[in-house]
CSV table of C-alpha atoms and ligand atoms in Angstrom, one decimal:
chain,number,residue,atom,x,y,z
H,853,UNK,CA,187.2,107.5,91.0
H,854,UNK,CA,185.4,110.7,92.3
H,855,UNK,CA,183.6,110.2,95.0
H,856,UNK,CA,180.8,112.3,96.8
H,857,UNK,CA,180.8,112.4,100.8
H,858,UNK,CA,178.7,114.0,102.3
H,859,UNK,CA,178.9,115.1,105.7
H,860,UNK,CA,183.0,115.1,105.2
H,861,UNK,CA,183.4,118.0,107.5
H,862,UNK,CA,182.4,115.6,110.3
H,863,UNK,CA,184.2,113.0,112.2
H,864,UNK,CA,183.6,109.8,110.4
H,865,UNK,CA,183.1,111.7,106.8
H,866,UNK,CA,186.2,113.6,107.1
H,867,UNK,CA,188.0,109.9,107.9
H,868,UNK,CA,186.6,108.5,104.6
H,869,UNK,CA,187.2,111.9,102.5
H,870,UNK,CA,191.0,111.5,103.9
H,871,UNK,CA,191.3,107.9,103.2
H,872,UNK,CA,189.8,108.2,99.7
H,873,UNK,CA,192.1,111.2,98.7
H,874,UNK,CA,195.2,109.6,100.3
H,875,UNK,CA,194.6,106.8,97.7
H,876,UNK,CA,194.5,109.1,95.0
H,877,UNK,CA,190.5,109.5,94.6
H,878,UNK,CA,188.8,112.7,94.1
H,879,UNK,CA,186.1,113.9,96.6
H,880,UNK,CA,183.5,116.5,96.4
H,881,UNK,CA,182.1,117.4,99.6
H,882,UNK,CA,179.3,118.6,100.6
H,883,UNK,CA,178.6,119.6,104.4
H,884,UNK,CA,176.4,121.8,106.0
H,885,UNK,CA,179.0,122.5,108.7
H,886,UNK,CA,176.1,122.4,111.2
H,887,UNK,CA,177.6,119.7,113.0
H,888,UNK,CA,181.1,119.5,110.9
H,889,UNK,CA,184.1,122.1,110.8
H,890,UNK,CA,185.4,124.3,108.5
H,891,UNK,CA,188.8,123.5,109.4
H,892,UNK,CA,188.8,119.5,108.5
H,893,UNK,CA,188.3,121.2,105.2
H,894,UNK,CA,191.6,123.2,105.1
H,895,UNK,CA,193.5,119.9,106.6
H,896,UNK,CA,191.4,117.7,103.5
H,897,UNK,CA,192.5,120.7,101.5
H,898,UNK,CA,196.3,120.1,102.0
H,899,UNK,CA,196.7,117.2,101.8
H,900,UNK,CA,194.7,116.7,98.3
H,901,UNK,CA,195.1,120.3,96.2
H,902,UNK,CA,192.7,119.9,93.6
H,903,UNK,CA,191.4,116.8,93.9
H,904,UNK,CA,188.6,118.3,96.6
H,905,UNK,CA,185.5,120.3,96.0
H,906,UNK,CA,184.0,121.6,98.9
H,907,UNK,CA,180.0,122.6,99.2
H,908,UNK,CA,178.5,124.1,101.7
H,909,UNK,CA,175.2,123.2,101.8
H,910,UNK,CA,172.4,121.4,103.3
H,911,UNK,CA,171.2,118.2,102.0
H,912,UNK,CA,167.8,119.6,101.7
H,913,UNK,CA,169.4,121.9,99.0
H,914,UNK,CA,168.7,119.1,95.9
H,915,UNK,CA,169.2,121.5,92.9
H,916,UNK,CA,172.8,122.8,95.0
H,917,UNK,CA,173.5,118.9,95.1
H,918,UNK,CA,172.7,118.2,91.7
H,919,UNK,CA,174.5,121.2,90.1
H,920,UNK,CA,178.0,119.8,92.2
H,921,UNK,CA,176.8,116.0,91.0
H,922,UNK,CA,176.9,117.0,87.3
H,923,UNK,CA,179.5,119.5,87.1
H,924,UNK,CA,182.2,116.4,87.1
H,925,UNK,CA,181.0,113.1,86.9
H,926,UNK,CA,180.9,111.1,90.2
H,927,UNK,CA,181.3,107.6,90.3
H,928,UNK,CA,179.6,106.9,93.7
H,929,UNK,CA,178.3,108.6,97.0
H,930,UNK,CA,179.3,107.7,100.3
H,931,UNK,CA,176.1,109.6,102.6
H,932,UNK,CA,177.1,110.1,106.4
H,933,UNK,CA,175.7,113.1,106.8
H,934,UNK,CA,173.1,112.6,109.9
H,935,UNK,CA,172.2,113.9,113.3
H,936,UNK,CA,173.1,111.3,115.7
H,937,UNK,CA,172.2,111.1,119.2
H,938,UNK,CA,169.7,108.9,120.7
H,939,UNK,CA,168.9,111.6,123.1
H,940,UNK,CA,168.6,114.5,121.3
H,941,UNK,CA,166.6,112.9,118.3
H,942,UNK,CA,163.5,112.0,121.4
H,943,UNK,CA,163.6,115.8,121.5
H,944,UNK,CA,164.0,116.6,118.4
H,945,UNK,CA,162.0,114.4,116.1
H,946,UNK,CA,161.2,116.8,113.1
H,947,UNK,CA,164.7,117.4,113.0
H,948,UNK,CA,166.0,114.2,113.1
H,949,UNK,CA,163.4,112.7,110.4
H,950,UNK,CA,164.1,115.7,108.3
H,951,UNK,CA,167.6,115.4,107.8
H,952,UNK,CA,168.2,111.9,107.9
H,953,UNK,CA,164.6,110.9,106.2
H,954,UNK,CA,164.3,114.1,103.7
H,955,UNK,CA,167.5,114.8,103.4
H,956,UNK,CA,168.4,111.2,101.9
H,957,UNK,CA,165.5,111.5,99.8
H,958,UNK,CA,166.9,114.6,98.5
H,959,UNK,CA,170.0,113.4,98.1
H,960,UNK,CA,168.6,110.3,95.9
H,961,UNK,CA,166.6,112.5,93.7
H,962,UNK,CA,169.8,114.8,93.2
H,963,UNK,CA,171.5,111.7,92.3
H,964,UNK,CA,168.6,110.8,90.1
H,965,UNK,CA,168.7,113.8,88.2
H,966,UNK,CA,172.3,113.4,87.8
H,967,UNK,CA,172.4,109.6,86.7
H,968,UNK,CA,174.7,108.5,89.9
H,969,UNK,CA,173.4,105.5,90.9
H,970,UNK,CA,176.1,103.8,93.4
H,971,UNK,CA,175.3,104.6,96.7
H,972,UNK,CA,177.1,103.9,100.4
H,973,UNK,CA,174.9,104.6,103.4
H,974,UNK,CA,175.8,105.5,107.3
H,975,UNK,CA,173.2,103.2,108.8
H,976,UNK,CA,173.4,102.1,112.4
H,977,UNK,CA,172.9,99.4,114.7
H,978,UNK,CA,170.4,101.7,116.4
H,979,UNK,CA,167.7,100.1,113.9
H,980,UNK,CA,168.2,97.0,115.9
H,981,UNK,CA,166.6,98.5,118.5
H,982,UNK,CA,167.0,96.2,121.8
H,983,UNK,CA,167.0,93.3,120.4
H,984,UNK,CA,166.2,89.8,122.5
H,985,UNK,CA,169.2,87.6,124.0
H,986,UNK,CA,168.8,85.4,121.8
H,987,UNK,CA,169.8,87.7,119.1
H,988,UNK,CA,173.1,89.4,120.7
H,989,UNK,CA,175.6,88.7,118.8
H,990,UNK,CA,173.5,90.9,116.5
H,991,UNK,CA,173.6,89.9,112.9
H,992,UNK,CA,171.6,91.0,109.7
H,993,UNK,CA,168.4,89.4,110.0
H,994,UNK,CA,167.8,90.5,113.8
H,995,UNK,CA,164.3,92.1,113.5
H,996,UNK,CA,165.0,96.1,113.1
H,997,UNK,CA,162.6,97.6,116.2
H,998,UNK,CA,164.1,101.0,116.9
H,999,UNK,CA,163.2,102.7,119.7
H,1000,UNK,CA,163.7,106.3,118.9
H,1001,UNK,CA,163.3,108.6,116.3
H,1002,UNK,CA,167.8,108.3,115.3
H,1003,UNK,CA,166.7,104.8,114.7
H,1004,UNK,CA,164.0,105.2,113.4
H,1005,UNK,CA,164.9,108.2,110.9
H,1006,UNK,CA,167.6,105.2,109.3
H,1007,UNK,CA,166.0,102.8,109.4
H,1008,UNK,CA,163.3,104.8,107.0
H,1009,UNK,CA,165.5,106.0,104.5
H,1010,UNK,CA,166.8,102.4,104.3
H,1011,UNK,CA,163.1,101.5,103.7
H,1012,UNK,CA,163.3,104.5,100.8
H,1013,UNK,CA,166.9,102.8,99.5
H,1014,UNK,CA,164.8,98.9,99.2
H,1015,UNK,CA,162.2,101.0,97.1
H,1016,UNK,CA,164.2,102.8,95.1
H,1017,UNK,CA,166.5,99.8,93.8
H,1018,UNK,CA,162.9,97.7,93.4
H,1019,UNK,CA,161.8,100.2,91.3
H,1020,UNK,CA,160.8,98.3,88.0
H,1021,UNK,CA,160.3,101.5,85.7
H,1022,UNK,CA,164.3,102.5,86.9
H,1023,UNK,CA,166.1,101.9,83.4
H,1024,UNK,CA,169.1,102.7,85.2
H,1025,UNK,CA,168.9,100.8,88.7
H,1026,UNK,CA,170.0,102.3,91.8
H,1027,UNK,CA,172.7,100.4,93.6
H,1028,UNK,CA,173.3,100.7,97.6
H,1029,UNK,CA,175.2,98.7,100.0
H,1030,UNK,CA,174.1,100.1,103.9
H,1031,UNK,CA,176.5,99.5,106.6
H,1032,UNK,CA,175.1,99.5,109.8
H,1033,UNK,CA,177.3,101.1,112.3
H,1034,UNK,CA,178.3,99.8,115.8
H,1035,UNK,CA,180.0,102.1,118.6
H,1036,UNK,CA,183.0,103.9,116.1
H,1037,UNK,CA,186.1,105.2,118.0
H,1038,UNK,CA,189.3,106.4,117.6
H,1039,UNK,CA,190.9,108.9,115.0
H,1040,UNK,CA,193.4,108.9,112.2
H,1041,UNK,CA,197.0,106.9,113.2
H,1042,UNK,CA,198.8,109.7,111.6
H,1043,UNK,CA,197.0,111.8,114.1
H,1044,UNK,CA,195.3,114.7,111.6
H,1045,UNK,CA,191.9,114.8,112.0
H,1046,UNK,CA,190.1,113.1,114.9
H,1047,UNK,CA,186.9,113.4,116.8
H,1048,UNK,CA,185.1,116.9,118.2
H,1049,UNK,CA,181.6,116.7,118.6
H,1050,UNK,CA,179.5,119.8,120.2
H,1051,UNK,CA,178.4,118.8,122.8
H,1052,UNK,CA,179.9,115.3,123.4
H,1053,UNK,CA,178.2,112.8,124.5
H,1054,UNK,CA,180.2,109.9,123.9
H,1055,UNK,CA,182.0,107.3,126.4
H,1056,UNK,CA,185.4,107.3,125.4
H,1057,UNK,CA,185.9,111.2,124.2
H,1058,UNK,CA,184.0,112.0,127.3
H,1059,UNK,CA,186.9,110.0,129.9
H,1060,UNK,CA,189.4,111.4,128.0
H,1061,UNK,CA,188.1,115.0,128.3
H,1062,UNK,CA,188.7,114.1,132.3
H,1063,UNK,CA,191.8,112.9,131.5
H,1064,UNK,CA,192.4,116.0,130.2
H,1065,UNK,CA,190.9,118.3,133.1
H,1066,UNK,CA,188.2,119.6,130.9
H,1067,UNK,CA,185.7,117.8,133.2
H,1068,UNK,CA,185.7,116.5,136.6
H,1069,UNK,CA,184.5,113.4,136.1
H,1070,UNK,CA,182.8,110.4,134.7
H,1071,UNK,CA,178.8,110.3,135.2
H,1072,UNK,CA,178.2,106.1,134.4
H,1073,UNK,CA,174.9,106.1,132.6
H,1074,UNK,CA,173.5,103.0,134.8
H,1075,UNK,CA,175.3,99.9,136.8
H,1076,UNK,CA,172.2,97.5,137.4
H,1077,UNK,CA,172.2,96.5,133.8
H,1078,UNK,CA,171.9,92.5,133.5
H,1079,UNK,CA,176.0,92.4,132.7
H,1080,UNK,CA,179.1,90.8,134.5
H,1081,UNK,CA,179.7,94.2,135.6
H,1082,UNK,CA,176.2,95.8,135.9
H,1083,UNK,CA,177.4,98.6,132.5
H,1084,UNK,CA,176.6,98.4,129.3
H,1085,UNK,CA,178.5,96.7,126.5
H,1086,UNK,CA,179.1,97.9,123.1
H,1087,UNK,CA,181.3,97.0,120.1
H,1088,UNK,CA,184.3,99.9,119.5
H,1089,UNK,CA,185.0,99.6,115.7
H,1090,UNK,CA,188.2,101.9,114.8
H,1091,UNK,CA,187.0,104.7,112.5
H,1092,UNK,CA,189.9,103.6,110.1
H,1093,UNK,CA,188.4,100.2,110.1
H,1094,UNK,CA,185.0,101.4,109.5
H,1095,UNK,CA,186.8,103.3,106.1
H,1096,UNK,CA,188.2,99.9,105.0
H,1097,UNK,CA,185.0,98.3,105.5
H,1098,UNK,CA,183.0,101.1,102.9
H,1099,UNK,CA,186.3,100.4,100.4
H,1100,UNK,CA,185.3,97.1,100.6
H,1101,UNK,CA,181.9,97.2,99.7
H,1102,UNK,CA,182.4,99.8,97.1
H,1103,UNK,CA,183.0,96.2,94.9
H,1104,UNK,CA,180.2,95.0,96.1
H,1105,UNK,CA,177.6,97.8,94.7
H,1106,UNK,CA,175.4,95.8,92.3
H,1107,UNK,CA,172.5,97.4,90.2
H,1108,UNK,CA,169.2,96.7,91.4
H,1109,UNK,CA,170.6,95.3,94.8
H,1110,UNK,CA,169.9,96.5,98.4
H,1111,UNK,CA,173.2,95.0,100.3
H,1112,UNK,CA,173.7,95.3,104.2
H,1113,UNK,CA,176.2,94.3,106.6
H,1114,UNK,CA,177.2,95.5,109.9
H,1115,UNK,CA,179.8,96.7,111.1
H,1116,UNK,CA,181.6,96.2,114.4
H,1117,UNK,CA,184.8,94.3,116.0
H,1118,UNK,CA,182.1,91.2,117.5
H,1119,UNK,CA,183.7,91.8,120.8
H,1120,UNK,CA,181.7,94.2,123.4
H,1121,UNK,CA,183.4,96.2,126.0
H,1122,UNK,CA,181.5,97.4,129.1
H,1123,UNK,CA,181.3,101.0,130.4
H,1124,UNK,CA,183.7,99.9,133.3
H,1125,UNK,CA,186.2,97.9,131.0
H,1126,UNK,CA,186.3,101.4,128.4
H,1127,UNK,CA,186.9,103.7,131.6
H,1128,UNK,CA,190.0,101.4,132.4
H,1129,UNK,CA,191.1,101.2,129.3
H,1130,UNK,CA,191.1,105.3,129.3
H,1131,UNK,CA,193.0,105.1,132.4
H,1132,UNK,CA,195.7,102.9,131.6
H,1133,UNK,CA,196.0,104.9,128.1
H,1134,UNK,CA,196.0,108.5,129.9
H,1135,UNK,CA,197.8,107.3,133.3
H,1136,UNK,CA,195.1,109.8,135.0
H,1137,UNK,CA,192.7,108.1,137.5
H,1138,UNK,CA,189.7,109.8,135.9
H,1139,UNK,CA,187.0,110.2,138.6
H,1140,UNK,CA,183.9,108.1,137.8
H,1141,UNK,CA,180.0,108.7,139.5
H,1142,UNK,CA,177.1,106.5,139.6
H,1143,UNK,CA,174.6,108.2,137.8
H,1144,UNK,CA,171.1,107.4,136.4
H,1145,UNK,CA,170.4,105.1,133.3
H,1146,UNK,CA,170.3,107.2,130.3
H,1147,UNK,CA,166.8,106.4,128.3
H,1148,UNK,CA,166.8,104.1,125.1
H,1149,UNK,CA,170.2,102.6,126.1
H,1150,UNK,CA,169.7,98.7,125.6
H,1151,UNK,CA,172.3,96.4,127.7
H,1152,UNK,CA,174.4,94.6,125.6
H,1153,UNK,CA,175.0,95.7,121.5
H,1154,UNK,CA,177.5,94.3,119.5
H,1155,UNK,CA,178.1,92.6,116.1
H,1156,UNK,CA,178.3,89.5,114.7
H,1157,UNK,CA,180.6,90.5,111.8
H,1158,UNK,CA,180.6,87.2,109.9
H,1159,UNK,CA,178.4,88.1,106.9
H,1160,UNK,CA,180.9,91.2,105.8
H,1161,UNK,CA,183.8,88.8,107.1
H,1162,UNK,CA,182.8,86.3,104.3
H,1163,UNK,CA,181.2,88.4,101.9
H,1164,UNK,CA,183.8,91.3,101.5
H,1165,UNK,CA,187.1,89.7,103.3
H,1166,UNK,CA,186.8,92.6,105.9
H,1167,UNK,CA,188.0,92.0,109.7
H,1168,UNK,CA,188.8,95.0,112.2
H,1169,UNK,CA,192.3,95.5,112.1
H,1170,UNK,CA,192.4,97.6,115.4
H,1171,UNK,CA,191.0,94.9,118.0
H,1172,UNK,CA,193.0,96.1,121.7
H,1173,UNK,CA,190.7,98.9,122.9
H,1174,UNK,CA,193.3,100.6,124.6
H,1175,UNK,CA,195.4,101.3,120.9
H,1176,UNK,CA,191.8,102.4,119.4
H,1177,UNK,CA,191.6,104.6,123.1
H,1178,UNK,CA,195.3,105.7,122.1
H,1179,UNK,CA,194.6,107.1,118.9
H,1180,UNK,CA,192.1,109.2,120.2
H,1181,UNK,CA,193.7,110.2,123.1
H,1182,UNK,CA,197.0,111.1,120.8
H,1183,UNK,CA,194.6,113.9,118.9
H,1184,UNK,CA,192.9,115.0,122.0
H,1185,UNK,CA,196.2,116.1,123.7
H,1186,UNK,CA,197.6,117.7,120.2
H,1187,UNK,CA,194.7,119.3,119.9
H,1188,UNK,CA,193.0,120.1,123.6
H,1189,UNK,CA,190.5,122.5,122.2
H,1190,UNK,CA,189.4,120.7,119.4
H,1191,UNK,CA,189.5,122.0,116.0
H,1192,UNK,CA,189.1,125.0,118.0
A,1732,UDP,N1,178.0,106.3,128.7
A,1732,UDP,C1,178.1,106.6,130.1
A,1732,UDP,N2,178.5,107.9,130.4
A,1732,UDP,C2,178.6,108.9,129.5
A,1732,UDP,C3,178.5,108.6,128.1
A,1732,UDP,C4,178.1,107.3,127.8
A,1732,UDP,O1,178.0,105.8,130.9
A,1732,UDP,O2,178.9,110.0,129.9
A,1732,UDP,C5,177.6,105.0,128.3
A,1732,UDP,C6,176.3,104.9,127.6
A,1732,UDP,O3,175.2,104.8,128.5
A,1732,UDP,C7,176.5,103.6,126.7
A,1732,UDP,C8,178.0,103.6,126.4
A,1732,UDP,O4,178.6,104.5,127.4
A,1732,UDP,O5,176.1,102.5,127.4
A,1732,UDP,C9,178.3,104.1,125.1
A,1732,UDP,O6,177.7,105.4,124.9
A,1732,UDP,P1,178.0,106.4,123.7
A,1732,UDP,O7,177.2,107.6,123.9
A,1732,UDP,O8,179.5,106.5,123.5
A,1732,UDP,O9,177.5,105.6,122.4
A,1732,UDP,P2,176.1,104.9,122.1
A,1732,UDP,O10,176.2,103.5,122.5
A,1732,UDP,O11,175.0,105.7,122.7
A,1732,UDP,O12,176.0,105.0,120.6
């Protein structure tokens, strides 16, 4: 099949553009390389000769994406091309709701215009919001309350997706499966690509960048949470996992059907348990400091992964934290400045 990614520059696109060419797929992608890099592209590039197109373009570009959509015929699109963090989305509303809101919307009406009509979406636990005890492990019908605009931003455009494959006048009815992310970590086992965000904000790249010596230490984001430990827990899915999971619900695209499942291992890990897990994995006794709570971060988040379990046979594979910390840590020391 050929397959659209966008955002495949980036960590968890580039991962899926990988996987798909490795199994003899062709990609288009298309990346603004805003957030992604250039050289992901040249690694994608060798690996699959001619089976990738690259764009460079922003989503917001619709007649850019239809002209790439109808120049070959594409079977489906997998969309994770987003801003992402919690914090910088409070600050940065407009930006956040324009390219995750507007830019799916343009995306869709490319696709429209274009007659693809099988679409994958990057959604993301964050729609939960902070959901109540009583719904931790968090399955698919916990009420979506997000508490900040990231959230928020998905949780609209999966609001645009439910209209879109409702709409009764579509003679050719959109289909879209959303996976909702939990915590994703770790990097390709054969150690190509991996994970470089500017600026990093995430746990476990963040201890291994002290591991490292690129920082001095560990700032904990808050240990009075109500948790055996005091940190917060999250759910680590393996990025290759998290691949597997949007093959497997590729089958599972239906016309006319909105389809969601999350995402995640069903296990959570706390702040404390991650940083040990970094040490024992580095052998460095990376420095930790209390530090403040960091705003919107709820306590405990992590899946209940029984709905994609029984409705697409998907399980994580990679369940010991410290051999998803190893993969990461295995491209971080091959490759100490990033893609550079
Ligand atoms: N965290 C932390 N220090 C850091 C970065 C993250 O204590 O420097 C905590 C954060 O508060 C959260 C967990 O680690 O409880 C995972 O954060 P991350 O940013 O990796 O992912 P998120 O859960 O925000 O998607």
């Amino acid at each position: 099949m050929r397959v659209l990614v966008t955002g495949g520059a980036g960590y968890i696109g580039s991962h899926a553009a990988l996987r798909l060419l490795e199994d003899g797929h062709s990609v288009s992608v298309v990346d603004s390389l805003e957030r992604g890099h250039a050289r992901t592209i040249e690694i994608l590039k060798d690996v699959a000769g001619d089976r990738l197109e690259f764009l460079r373009a922003d989503l917001a570009d619709t007649d850019a994406l239809t002209d790439l959509l109808t120049r070959n015929e594409h079977d489906l699109a997998m969309h994770f091309a987003a801003l992402t963090y919690v914090g910088e989305s409070v600050e940065r509303p407009l930006d956040y709701f324009r390219t995750n809101t507007a830019g799916g919307i343009s995306l869709l009406t490319a696709m429209k215009c274009a007659g693809v009509r099988r679409l994958i979406f990057s959604s993301t636990c964050a729609t939960y919001g902070e959901p109540s005890p009583e719904f931790v492990p968090i399955g698919e019908e916990t009420p979506q309350n997000p508490i900040n605009p990231y959230g928020r931003s998905k949780l609209q455009f999966e609001e645009v997706l439910r209209a879109e494959v409702a709409n009764p006048k579509d003679p050719t009815p959109l289909a879209v499966v959303a996976l909702r992310y939990f915590n994703v970590a770790g990097c390709d086992a054969g150690g190509r690509i991996g994970e470089d965000h500017r600026p990093e904000s995430h746990l476990i790249p963040i201890c291994l960048e002290v591991a490292l010596g690129k920082r001095e230490h560990l700032t904990i984001f808050g240990e009075d949470y109500p948790t055996a430990d005091g940190t917060c827990i999250r759910d680590y899915v393996h990025v290759e996992d998290l691949i597997s999971a949007h093959l497997a619900a590729v089958d599972a695209l239906e016309p006319g059907r909105f389809k969601r499942w999350n995402v995640g291992i069903g296990r959570g890990y706390s702040v404390r348990e991650v940083l040990e897990s970094c040490r024992r994995v580095t052998g460095h006794a990376i420095p930790a400091v209390r530090g403040m709570r960091r705003p919107g971060d709820p306590p405990r988040l992590y899946a209940d992964p029984s709905a994609i379990a029984r409705d697409l046979g998907w399980s994580a594979n990679w369940t010991d934290l410290d051999a998803i910390v190893a993969t990461a840590w295995r491209w971080m020391q091959a490759n100490p400045r990033g893609y550079g």
